[in-house]
Coordinates of C-alpha atoms in Angstrom, one line a residue:
M92 CA 0.0 0.0 0.0
M93 CA 2.9 2.4 0.8
H94 CA 4.5 1.7 -2.6
N95 CA 1.2 2.5 -4.3
L96 CA 0.9 5.8 -2.5
F97 CA 4.5 6.7 -3.4
R98 CA 3.8 5.7 -7.0
A99 CA 0.7 7.9 -7.2
I100 CA 2.5 10.9 -5.7
L101 CA 5.5 10.5 -8.0
V102 CA 3.4 10.2 -11.2
A103 CA 1.3 13.2 -10.3
L104 CA 4.4 15.3 -9.6
L105 CA 6.1 14.2 -12.8
F106 CA 3.1 15.2 -15.0
A107 CA 2.6 18.5 -13.0
S108 CA 6.3 19.4 -13.4
T109 CA 7.0 18.3 -17.1
G110 CA 8.4 21.2 -19.0
A111 CA 8.7 23.4 -15.9
V112 CA 12.5 23.2 -15.8
A113 CA 14.8 22.7 -18.8
H114 CA 18.1 21.0 -18.9
T115 CA 21.0 23.3 -18.0
F116 CA 23.7 20.7 -18.3
D117 CA 25.1 18.4 -20.9
P118 CA 24.6 14.7 -20.1
V119 CA 27.4 13.6 -22.4
K120 CA 29.8 16.0 -20.7
A121 CA 28.6 14.8 -17.3
A122 CA 29.3 11.2 -18.5
Q123 CA 33.0 11.8 -18.0
S124 CA 32.3 11.3 -14.3
I125 CA 30.1 8.2 -14.7
V126 CA 31.6 4.7 -14.7
K127 CA 30.3 1.2 -15.1
V128 CA 31.1 -1.0 -12.1
V129 CA 31.8 -4.8 -12.8
T130 CA 32.4 -7.4 -10.0
Y131 CA 33.9 -10.8 -10.9
R132 CA 33.9 -14.1 -9.2
G133 CA 36.7 -16.0 -10.8
E134 CA 36.5 -15.2 -14.5
N135 CA 32.7 -14.8 -14.5
V136 CA 30.8 -11.5 -14.1
L137 CA 29.0 -11.6 -10.8
R138 CA 27.3 -8.3 -10.8
E139 CA 27.2 -5.0 -12.9
G140 CA 26.1 -1.5 -11.8
T141 CA 27.1 2.2 -11.9
G142 CA 29.4 4.4 -10.0
V143 CA 30.3 8.2 -10.0
V144 CA 33.7 9.9 -9.5
V145 CA 33.5 12.1 -6.4
D146 CA 37.1 13.2 -5.9
V147 CA 40.3 13.6 -7.9
G148 CA 42.7 10.7 -8.1
G149 CA 40.0 8.1 -9.1
V150 CA 37.8 8.0 -6.0
V151 CA 34.5 6.4 -7.1
L152 CA 31.2 6.1 -5.0
T153 CA 28.9 3.2 -5.7
N154 CA 26.6 0.7 -3.9
W155 CA 28.0 -1.9 -1.5
H156 CA 25.8 -4.7 -2.8
L157 CA 27.4 -4.4 -6.2
T158 CA 30.8 -5.4 -4.8
D159 CA 29.7 -7.9 -2.1
R160 CA 31.2 -11.4 -2.3
G161 CA 33.2 -10.8 -5.4
D162 CA 36.9 -11.7 -6.0
R163 CA 37.8 -8.5 -7.8
V164 CA 36.2 -5.2 -8.9
S165 CA 36.9 -3.0 -11.9
V166 CA 35.4 0.1 -13.5
I167 CA 34.9 0.9 -17.2
S168 CA 35.1 4.5 -18.4
L169 CA 32.1 5.5 -20.6
V170 CA 34.5 7.9 -22.4
T171 CA 37.5 5.7 -23.3
G172 CA 36.0 2.2 -22.7
A173 CA 39.1 1.3 -20.7
E174 CA 38.6 -1.3 -17.9
L175 CA 40.7 -0.5 -14.8
A176 CA 41.2 -2.4 -11.6
A177 CA 39.5 -0.9 -8.5
E178 CA 40.4 -1.3 -4.8
I179 CA 37.6 -1.3 -2.2
T180 CA 38.7 1.2 0.5
V181 CA 35.5 1.7 2.5
E182 CA 32.2 -0.4 2.8
D183 CA 29.0 0.2 4.7
E184 CA 26.5 -2.6 4.4
D185 CA 23.6 -0.8 6.1
L186 CA 23.9 2.4 4.0
D187 CA 24.7 0.2 0.9
I188 CA 27.7 2.4 0.1
A189 CA 31.2 1.5 -1.1
I190 CA 34.2 3.8 -1.9
L191 CA 36.5 2.5 -4.6
K192 CA 40.0 3.7 -5.4
V193 CA 41.1 3.5 -9.1
A194 CA 44.8 4.1 -9.5
G195 CA 45.7 6.2 -12.6
F196 CA 42.1 7.2 -13.3
G197 CA 42.0 11.0 -14.0
A198 CA 38.3 11.5 -14.6
P199 CA 36.9 14.8 -13.2
P200 CA 34.6 14.5 -10.2
L201 CA 30.9 15.4 -10.3
F202 CA 30.0 18.2 -7.9
F203 CA 27.5 17.9 -5.0
S204 CA 24.6 20.3 -4.9
A205 CA 24.7 22.9 -2.1
R206 CA 20.9 22.9 -2.0
P207 CA 19.1 19.7 -0.9
A208 CA 16.4 18.3 -3.2
A209 CA 12.8 19.2 -2.3
E210 CA 9.5 17.6 -3.1
A211 CA 8.4 18.2 -6.8
D212 CA 12.0 19.0 -7.9
I213 CA 12.8 17.6 -11.4
V214 CA 15.7 15.1 -11.2
W215 CA 17.7 12.9 -13.5
S216 CA 19.2 9.5 -13.0
F217 CA 22.6 8.8 -14.7
G218 CA 24.2 5.5 -15.3
S219 CA 24.8 2.5 -17.5
W220 CA 21.8 0.1 -17.6
E221 CA 20.4 -0.2 -21.2
G222 CA 23.1 1.2 -23.4
Q223 CA 20.6 3.1 -25.5
G224 CA 21.4 6.7 -24.6
P225 CA 23.6 9.2 -26.3
S226 CA 27.2 8.2 -26.9
A227 CA 29.7 9.4 -24.3
G228 CA 32.6 8.3 -26.4
A229 CA 33.2 4.6 -26.2
L230 CA 29.9 3.7 -24.4
P231 CA 26.4 5.3 -24.2
I232 CA 25.2 7.2 -21.1
D233 CA 21.7 6.3 -20.0
T234 CA 19.5 8.9 -18.4
A235 CA 16.0 9.0 -16.9
T236 CA 13.9 12.0 -15.9
G237 CA 11.5 12.2 -13.0
A238 CA 10.4 14.1 -10.0
V239 CA 11.1 13.9 -6.3
G240 CA 7.9 12.5 -4.7
T241 CA 8.8 12.6 -1.0
L242 CA 11.6 13.0 1.5
T243 CA 11.5 10.4 4.3
E244 CA 13.5 9.0 7.1
L245 CA 13.8 5.2 7.2
E246 CA 15.4 2.7 9.5
I247 CA 18.5 0.9 8.0
D248 CA 19.4 -1.1 11.1
R249 CA 18.3 -1.5 14.7
D250 CA 20.2 1.6 15.9
R251 CA 20.3 3.9 12.9
T252 CA 18.0 5.8 10.5
T253 CA 18.8 7.9 7.5
N254 CA 17.1 10.2 5.0
F255 CA 16.0 9.0 1.6
L256 CA 14.7 10.7 -1.6
I257 CA 12.0 8.7 -3.3
H258 CA 11.6 9.6 -7.0
N259 CA 10.5 8.2 -10.4
A260 CA 13.5 8.8 -12.5
L261 CA 13.4 5.1 -13.2
I262 CA 16.4 2.8 -13.7
L263 CA 17.1 -0.8 -14.1
R264 CA 19.2 -2.7 -11.5
Q265 CA 22.4 -2.0 -13.5
G266 CA 21.7 1.7 -12.7
Y267 CA 22.1 1.2 -8.9
G268 CA 25.1 3.1 -7.6
G269 CA 24.6 5.9 -10.1
P270 CA 24.0 9.5 -9.2
L271 CA 20.7 11.4 -9.0
V272 CA 21.2 15.0 -10.2
N273 CA 19.3 18.3 -10.3
A274 CA 18.7 20.6 -13.2
C275 CA 22.3 21.8 -13.0
G276 CA 23.8 18.3 -13.1
E277 CA 24.8 18.4 -9.4
I278 CA 24.5 15.3 -7.2
V279 CA 21.5 15.4 -4.9
G280 CA 21.4 11.6 -4.2
L281 CA 22.8 8.1 -4.9
N282 CA 20.4 5.5 -6.3
R283 CA 20.1 2.3 -4.3
P284 CA 17.6 -0.6 -3.8
D285 CA 14.6 -0.3 -1.5
P286 CA 16.0 -0.5 2.1
A287 CA 13.1 -2.8 3.0
L288 CA 14.5 -5.6 0.7
S289 CA 16.7 -8.2 2.1
N290 CA 20.4 -8.3 1.0
R291 CA 19.7 -11.7 -0.6
R292 CA 16.9 -10.3 -2.8
V293 CA 19.1 -7.4 -3.7
R294 CA 22.1 -9.6 -4.7
Q295 CA 19.7 -11.7 -6.8
G296 CA 18.9 -8.6 -8.9
V297 CA 15.6 -6.7 -8.3
D298 CA 14.6 -3.8 -10.6
P299 CA 12.9 -0.8 -9.0
D300 CA 9.1 -0.9 -9.0
Q301 CA 8.2 2.6 -10.4
A302 CA 9.8 4.3 -7.3
V303 CA 13.6 4.6 -6.8
Y304 CA 15.2 5.2 -3.4
A305 CA 18.2 7.5 -3.2
L306 CA 20.5 8.4 -0.3
T307 CA 20.5 12.2 0.1
A308 CA 23.5 14.4 -0.8
A309 CA 23.9 15.4 2.9
T310 CA 24.2 11.7 4.0
L311 CA 26.7 11.0 1.2
R312 CA 28.9 14.1 2.0
E313 CA 28.9 13.2 5.7
F314 CA 30.0 9.6 4.9
L315 CA 32.8 10.8 2.5
L316 CA 34.1 13.4 5.0
A317 CA 34.2 10.8 7.7
H318 CA 36.5 8.6 5.5
D319 CA 38.9 11.4 4.5
V320 CA 37.3 12.1 1.0
Q321 CA 36.7 15.7 0.2
P322 CA 33.6 16.0 -2.1
N323 CA 33.4 19.0 -4.3
L324 CA 30.5 21.3 -3.3
A325 CA 28.8 23.3 -6.2
T326 CA 28.0 27.0 -5.9
N327 CA 24.4 28.2 -5.5
N328 CA 23.9 28.5 -9.3
C329 CA 20.6 26.6 -9.2
L330 CA 19.1 29.0 -6.6
T331 CA 16.6 31.8 -7.6
E332 CA 17.5 35.5 -7.0
N333 CA 15.2 35.5 -4.0
E334 CA 16.7 32.4 -2.6
R335 CA 20.2 33.8 -3.1
A336 CA 19.3 37.0 -1.3
T337 CA 17.7 35.1 1.6
L338 CA 20.8 32.8 1.9
S339 CA 23.1 35.8 1.8
K340 CA 21.1 37.5 4.5
E341 CA 21.1 34.4 6.7
Q342 CA 24.9 34.0 6.2
A343 CA 25.4 37.7 7.1
E344 CA 23.3 37.3 10.2
A345 CA 25.2 34.1 11.2
E346 CA 28.5 35.9 10.7
K347 CA 27.3 38.8 12.8
A348 CA 26.1 36.5 15.5
E349 CA 29.5 34.6 15.4
A350 CA 31.3 37.9 15.6
E351 CA 29.3 39.0 18.6
R352 CA 29.9 35.7 20.3
S353 CA 33.7 36.0 19.6
A354 CA 33.7 39.6 20.9
A355 CA 32.0 38.5 24.1
T356 CA 34.4 35.6 24.5
A357 CA 37.3 37.9 23.9
Q358 CA 36.0 40.4 26.6
V359 CA 35.6 37.6 29.1
A360 CA 39.2 36.3 28.3
A361 CA 40.6 39.9 28.6
E362 CA 38.9 40.3 32.0
A363 CA 40.2 37.0 33.2
A364 CA 43.7 37.9 32.0
E365 CA 43.6 41.2 33.8
K366 CA 42.5 39.5 37.0
R367 CA 45.3 36.9 36.7
A368 CA 47.9 39.7 36.0
Q369 CA 46.8 41.5 39.2
Q370 CA 47.0 38.2 41.2
L371 CA 50.6 37.6 39.9
E372 CA 51.6 41.2 40.7
R373 CA 50.4 40.7 44.3
K374 CA 52.2 37.4 44.6
A375 CA 55.4 38.9 43.2
L376 CA 55.2 41.7 45.7
E377 CA 54.6 39.3 48.6
A378 CA 57.6 37.1 47.4
Q379 CA 59.8 40.2 47.2
L380 CA 58.9 41.2 50.8
Q381 CA 59.4 37.7 52.0
A382 CA 62.8 37.5 50.3
E383 CA 63.9 40.8 51.9
T384 CA 62.9 39.8 55.4
S385 CA 64.2 36.2 55.3
S386 CA 67.7 36.7 54.0
E387 CA 69.2 36.1 57.5
D388 CA 67.1 33.0 58.0
K389 CA 68.3 31.7 54.6
R390 CA 71.9 32.3 55.6
R391 CA 71.5 30.4 58.9
A392 CA 69.6 27.6 57.0
Q393 CA 72.5 27.3 54.5
E394 CA 75.0 27.1 57.3
A395 CA 73.0 24.4 59.0
A396 CA 72.7 22.6 55.7
R397 CA 76.5 22.7 55.2
R398 CA 77.1 21.2 58.7
A399 CA 74.4 18.6 58.0
R400 CA 76.1 17.7 54.7
A401 CA 79.5 17.3 56.4
E402 CA 78.0 15.1 59.1
A403 CA 76.1 13.1 56.4
Q404 CA 79.3 12.6 54.5
R405 CA 81.0 11.3 57.7
K406 CA 78.1 8.9 58.4
A407 CA 78.1 7.8 54.7
I408 CA 81.8 6.9 55.0
E409 CA 81.0 4.8 58.1
A410 CA 78.1 3.2 56.4
N411 CA 80.4 2.3 53.4
Q412 CA 82.9 0.8 55.8
L413 CA 80.1 -1.3 57.4
Q414 CA 78.9 -2.3 54.0
S415 CA 82.5 -3.5 53.1
R416 CA 82.5 -5.5 56.4
A417 CA 79.2 -7.1 55.4
E418 CA 80.6 -8.0 52.0
Q419 CA 83.6 -9.6 53.6
L420 CA 81.3 -11.6 55.8
E421 CA 79.3 -12.7 52.8
R422 CA 82.5 -13.9 51.2
R423 CA 83.3 -15.8 54.4
I424 CA 79.8 -17.4 54.2
G425 CA 80.5 -18.4 50.6
E426 CA 83.8 -20.0 51.7
A427 CA 82.1 -21.8 54.6
E428 CA 79.4 -23.1 52.2
Q429 CA 82.1 -24.3 49.8
A430 CA 83.9 -26.0 52.7
A431 CA 80.6 -27.6 53.8
K432 CA 80.1 -28.9 50.3
V433 CA 83.6 -30.3 50.2
A434 CA 82.9 -31.9 53.6
L435 CA 79.6 -33.4 52.4
D436 CA 81.4 -34.8 49.3
A437 CA 84.1 -36.2 51.5
E438 CA 81.4 -37.7 53.7
A439 CA 79.7 -39.3 50.7
K440 CA 83.0 -40.8 49.6
S441 CA 83.7 -42.0 53.1
R442 CA 80.3 -43.7 53.3
R443 CA 81.0 -45.5 50.0
R444 CA 84.3 -46.8 51.4
L445 CA 82.6 -47.7 54.6
Y446 CA 79.9 -49.7 52.7
I447 CA 82.6 -51.6 50.8
G448 CA 84.3 -52.5 54.1
L449 CA 81.1 -53.2 55.9
G450 CA 81.8 -57.0 56.1
V451 CA 85.3 -56.3 57.4
A452 CA 84.9 -54.1 60.4
A453 CA 81.4 -53.0 61.5
A454 CA 82.9 -51.3 64.6
V455 CA 85.3 -49.2 62.4
I456 CA 82.4 -48.1 60.3
L457 CA 80.4 -47.1 63.4
L458 CA 83.4 -45.1 64.7
L459 CA 83.9 -43.3 61.4
G460 CA 80.2 -42.5 61.2
L461 CA 80.3 -41.0 64.7
I462 CA 83.4 -38.9 63.7
S463 CA 81.7 -37.7 60.6
M464 CA 78.5 -36.7 62.5
I465 CA 80.7 -34.7 65.0
V466 CA 82.5 -33.0 62.1
I467 CA 79.3 -32.1 60.3
R468 CA 77.7 -30.7 63.5
R469 CA 80.7 -28.6 64.2
R470 CA 80.7 -27.2 60.7
S471 CA 77.0 -26.6 60.8
R472 CA 77.4 -24.7 64.0
A473 CA 80.2 -22.7 62.4
I474 CA 78.1 -21.9 59.4
S475 CA 75.2 -20.8 61.6
E476 CA 77.5 -18.6 63.6
V477 CA 78.8 -17.0 60.5
E478 CA 75.3 -16.4 59.1
S479 CA 74.2 -14.9 62.5
E480 CA 77.2 -12.6 62.3
V481 CA 76.4 -11.6 58.8
E482 CA 72.8 -10.8 59.7
A483 CA 74.0 -8.8 62.7
V484 CA 76.4 -6.8 60.5
K485 CA 73.6 -6.2 57.9
V486 CA 71.3 -4.9 60.7
E487 CA 74.2 -2.8 62.0
A488 CA 74.7 -1.3 58.5
A489 CA 71.0 -0.6 58.1
M490 CA 71.0 1.1 61.5
A491 CA 74.1 3.1 60.5
R492 CA 72.3 4.2 57.3
A493 CA 69.2 5.2 59.4
E494 CA 71.4 7.1 61.9
A495 CA 73.1 8.9 58.9
A496 CA 69.7 9.8 57.5
A497 CA 68.4 10.9 61.0
A498 CA 71.5 13.0 61.6
V499 CA 70.9 15.2 58.6
P500 CA 68.4 18.1 59.2
S501 CA 65.5 18.3 56.8
V502 CA 67.3 20.0 54.0
W503 CA 65.0 18.5 51.3
N504 CA 61.2 18.0 51.2
D505 CA 59.6 14.6 51.6
C506 CA 58.6 13.0 48.3
L507 CA 55.9 10.5 47.4
L508 CA 55.5 7.8 44.8
E509 CA 51.7 8.0 44.4
G510 CA 50.0 4.9 43.1
A511 CA 47.1 2.6 43.6
P512 CA 46.7 0.7 45.8
V513 CA 50.2 1.4 47.1
S514 CA 51.9 4.8 47.6
L515 CA 55.6 5.0 48.8
K516 CA 56.8 7.9 50.9
L517 CA 60.5 9.0 50.3
P518 CA 61.8 10.7 53.5
G519 CA 63.4 14.1 52.8
T520 CA 66.2 13.5 55.3
A521 CA 67.5 10.7 53.2
M522 CA 67.1 12.4 49.8
P523 CA 70.3 14.5 49.6
A524 CA 73.0 12.8 47.5
E525 CA 75.6 13.2 50.3
V526 CA 73.5 10.9 52.5
G527 CA 73.2 8.4 49.7
G528 CA 69.5 9.0 48.6
V529 CA 66.5 6.8 49.1
V530 CA 66.8 3.2 47.9
V531 CA 63.5 1.4 47.1
G532 CA 63.7 -2.4 47.0
R533 CA 62.3 -5.6 48.3
H534 CA 65.0 -6.5 50.9
P535 CA 65.2 -4.4 54.2
S536 CA 68.9 -4.9 54.5
S537 CA 69.7 -2.9 51.4
S538 CA 66.7 -0.6 51.0
T539 CA 65.6 2.6 52.7
V540 CA 61.9 2.1 51.6
V541 CA 60.8 -1.6 51.5
F542 CA 58.3 -2.6 48.7
D543 CA 57.9 -6.4 49.0
E544 CA 56.5 -7.3 45.6
A545 CA 57.6 -10.0 43.2
S546 CA 58.5 -7.7 40.3
I547 CA 60.7 -5.5 42.6
S548 CA 64.4 -6.3 43.0
R549 CA 66.3 -6.5 46.3
S550 CA 67.7 -3.0 45.5
H551 CA 65.6 -1.8 42.7
V552 CA 65.9 2.0 42.3
R553 CA 67.5 5.0 44.0
F554 CA 66.1 8.6 44.3
Y555 CA 68.4 11.4 45.4
A556 CA 68.5 15.2 45.4
S557 CA 71.4 17.3 44.2
G558 CA 71.0 21.1 44.6
D559 CA 67.4 21.9 43.6
E560 CA 67.0 18.8 41.4
V561 CA 65.9 15.3 42.0
F562 CA 67.4 12.3 40.1
V563 CA 66.4 8.7 39.7
E564 CA 68.8 5.8 39.1
D565 CA 67.9 2.2 38.2
L566 CA 70.2 -0.2 40.3
D567 CA 70.4 -2.9 37.5
S568 CA 67.0 -4.3 38.6
T569 CA 65.6 -7.4 36.9
N570 CA 62.3 -5.8 35.6
G571 CA 63.7 -2.3 35.0
T572 CA 62.6 1.3 35.7
M573 CA 60.8 3.7 33.4
V574 CA 60.1 7.4 33.5
E575 CA 57.3 8.7 31.3
G576 CA 57.3 5.3 29.5
E577 CA 61.1 5.5 28.7
K578 CA 63.2 2.7 30.2
L579 CA 66.3 3.8 32.2
E580 CA 69.7 2.5 31.5
P581 CA 71.1 0.7 34.6
N582 CA 73.2 2.8 36.9
T583 CA 72.6 5.9 34.8
P584 CA 70.9 8.8 36.8
R585 CA 68.1 10.8 35.1
K586 CA 66.5 14.0 36.3
I587 CA 62.8 13.7 37.3
A588 CA 60.2 16.4 37.8
D589 CA 57.2 16.7 40.0
G590 CA 54.1 15.0 38.4
Q591 CA 56.1 12.7 36.0
T592 CA 55.2 9.0 35.8
V593 CA 57.6 6.4 37.2
T594 CA 57.2 2.6 36.6
L595 CA 58.9 0.1 38.9
G596 CA 58.6 -3.4 37.7
R597 CA 54.9 -3.7 36.9
H598 CA 53.7 -0.9 39.2
E599 CA 53.1 2.7 38.0
F600 CA 53.4 5.7 40.3
I601 CA 53.2 9.5 40.0
F602 CA 56.3 11.3 41.5
R603 CA 55.3 14.1 43.9
I604 CA 57.5 16.6 45.8
L605 CA 55.5 17.3 49.0
S606 CA 55.4 20.9 50.4

């Protein structure tokens, strides 16, 4: 019933409008921008239709269903008859649009109308469907004249609707993908099958039934711009003098409104800038007064800082000495472990010899076993004593480092590694380079700040302050350290600023200098 209503409207409009508008364009000349689209499956032609050049460099607009399920697509120029390979660059099944790219094809583009089509407008369909029109050179250009019956919004999928022109400039199915133009030869739509038909019916080939559906020029331009294609927009040549005057007035009013909005925005910005300048002037004056009144405090603070650095250096030397002692003990542990291994090997050999002589002297074997047990116990006690001594030295070294950090006055602000769910506070007393900085790691004996997590090394990273700057140094960690996404070279300090991102292992933090 709906189709019958559209058909009646279109026929009435066509007869009412016949002769009202004359052609102001040359179809043969416009045919330079029209191509025949051929889709192959293997060596056989799967589907034929029409396309239109919409941008320089061989950009062709056509229907998606013409290229669907084909092995390759080509276009044939109506002027030269040359068949050129085409590449499908964009497809939209719901809109039934495809954009083709034809390398080396220099045909001029057809312009889009700046004025949308209205009901009762006379329109022409261009394409290649019968081959009975005037010659465009190598091939004829088919045209059909009709009128726009209605403009309607239809659903193309569950979540999307779009605008359609319904007209009676009738085509055959080979004319799908061709342009619908106005009296000036400007694109006002792209012909396509009835959106109510299934894709299966469309692929089988269905001719329009006295009413042709066309996507509007606005929909086409929006689609092309979204995919980096710049369609050519025609001037208002098809407008009447009254329409041009109205449009010019509307444009002038829009420009005036935009100028007024810009002026208001500029005034607000100027007032905000003036207020900001006044605030900065007040802050500068306050800073100058504070600097003048606190010069003596600054001198005393600098002297205190100098003494604190000297004391920190002394404590650092002591800490280094304790660290050297700890390393010596670790070497002794290694030697003890090696001796224990040798002893165990010797014990194993002794046991083998004892087993061989088991039948000779059971008493001797028993005696040797007792001797071996005594030796092993003594060596185990010796190893335990050495390990206890090492742990004590490590604790002593950690306490020395803590004393060194505590002995330094707060000459640097506390810092924070801000993260989720864990944040790490870096004490300002340990930040100066003379103290040794703050080491973040998994083991308490070698770290100022302990972060017990699998991706963190025993001594993972060091933060330290020198002058007014803070540096970060990766301590040859297993999973590495990154600043702002850039991985640090091991043992190579890098300057870091407040607010930058630091990644330790698989944990990301924001570095903050606390006031």
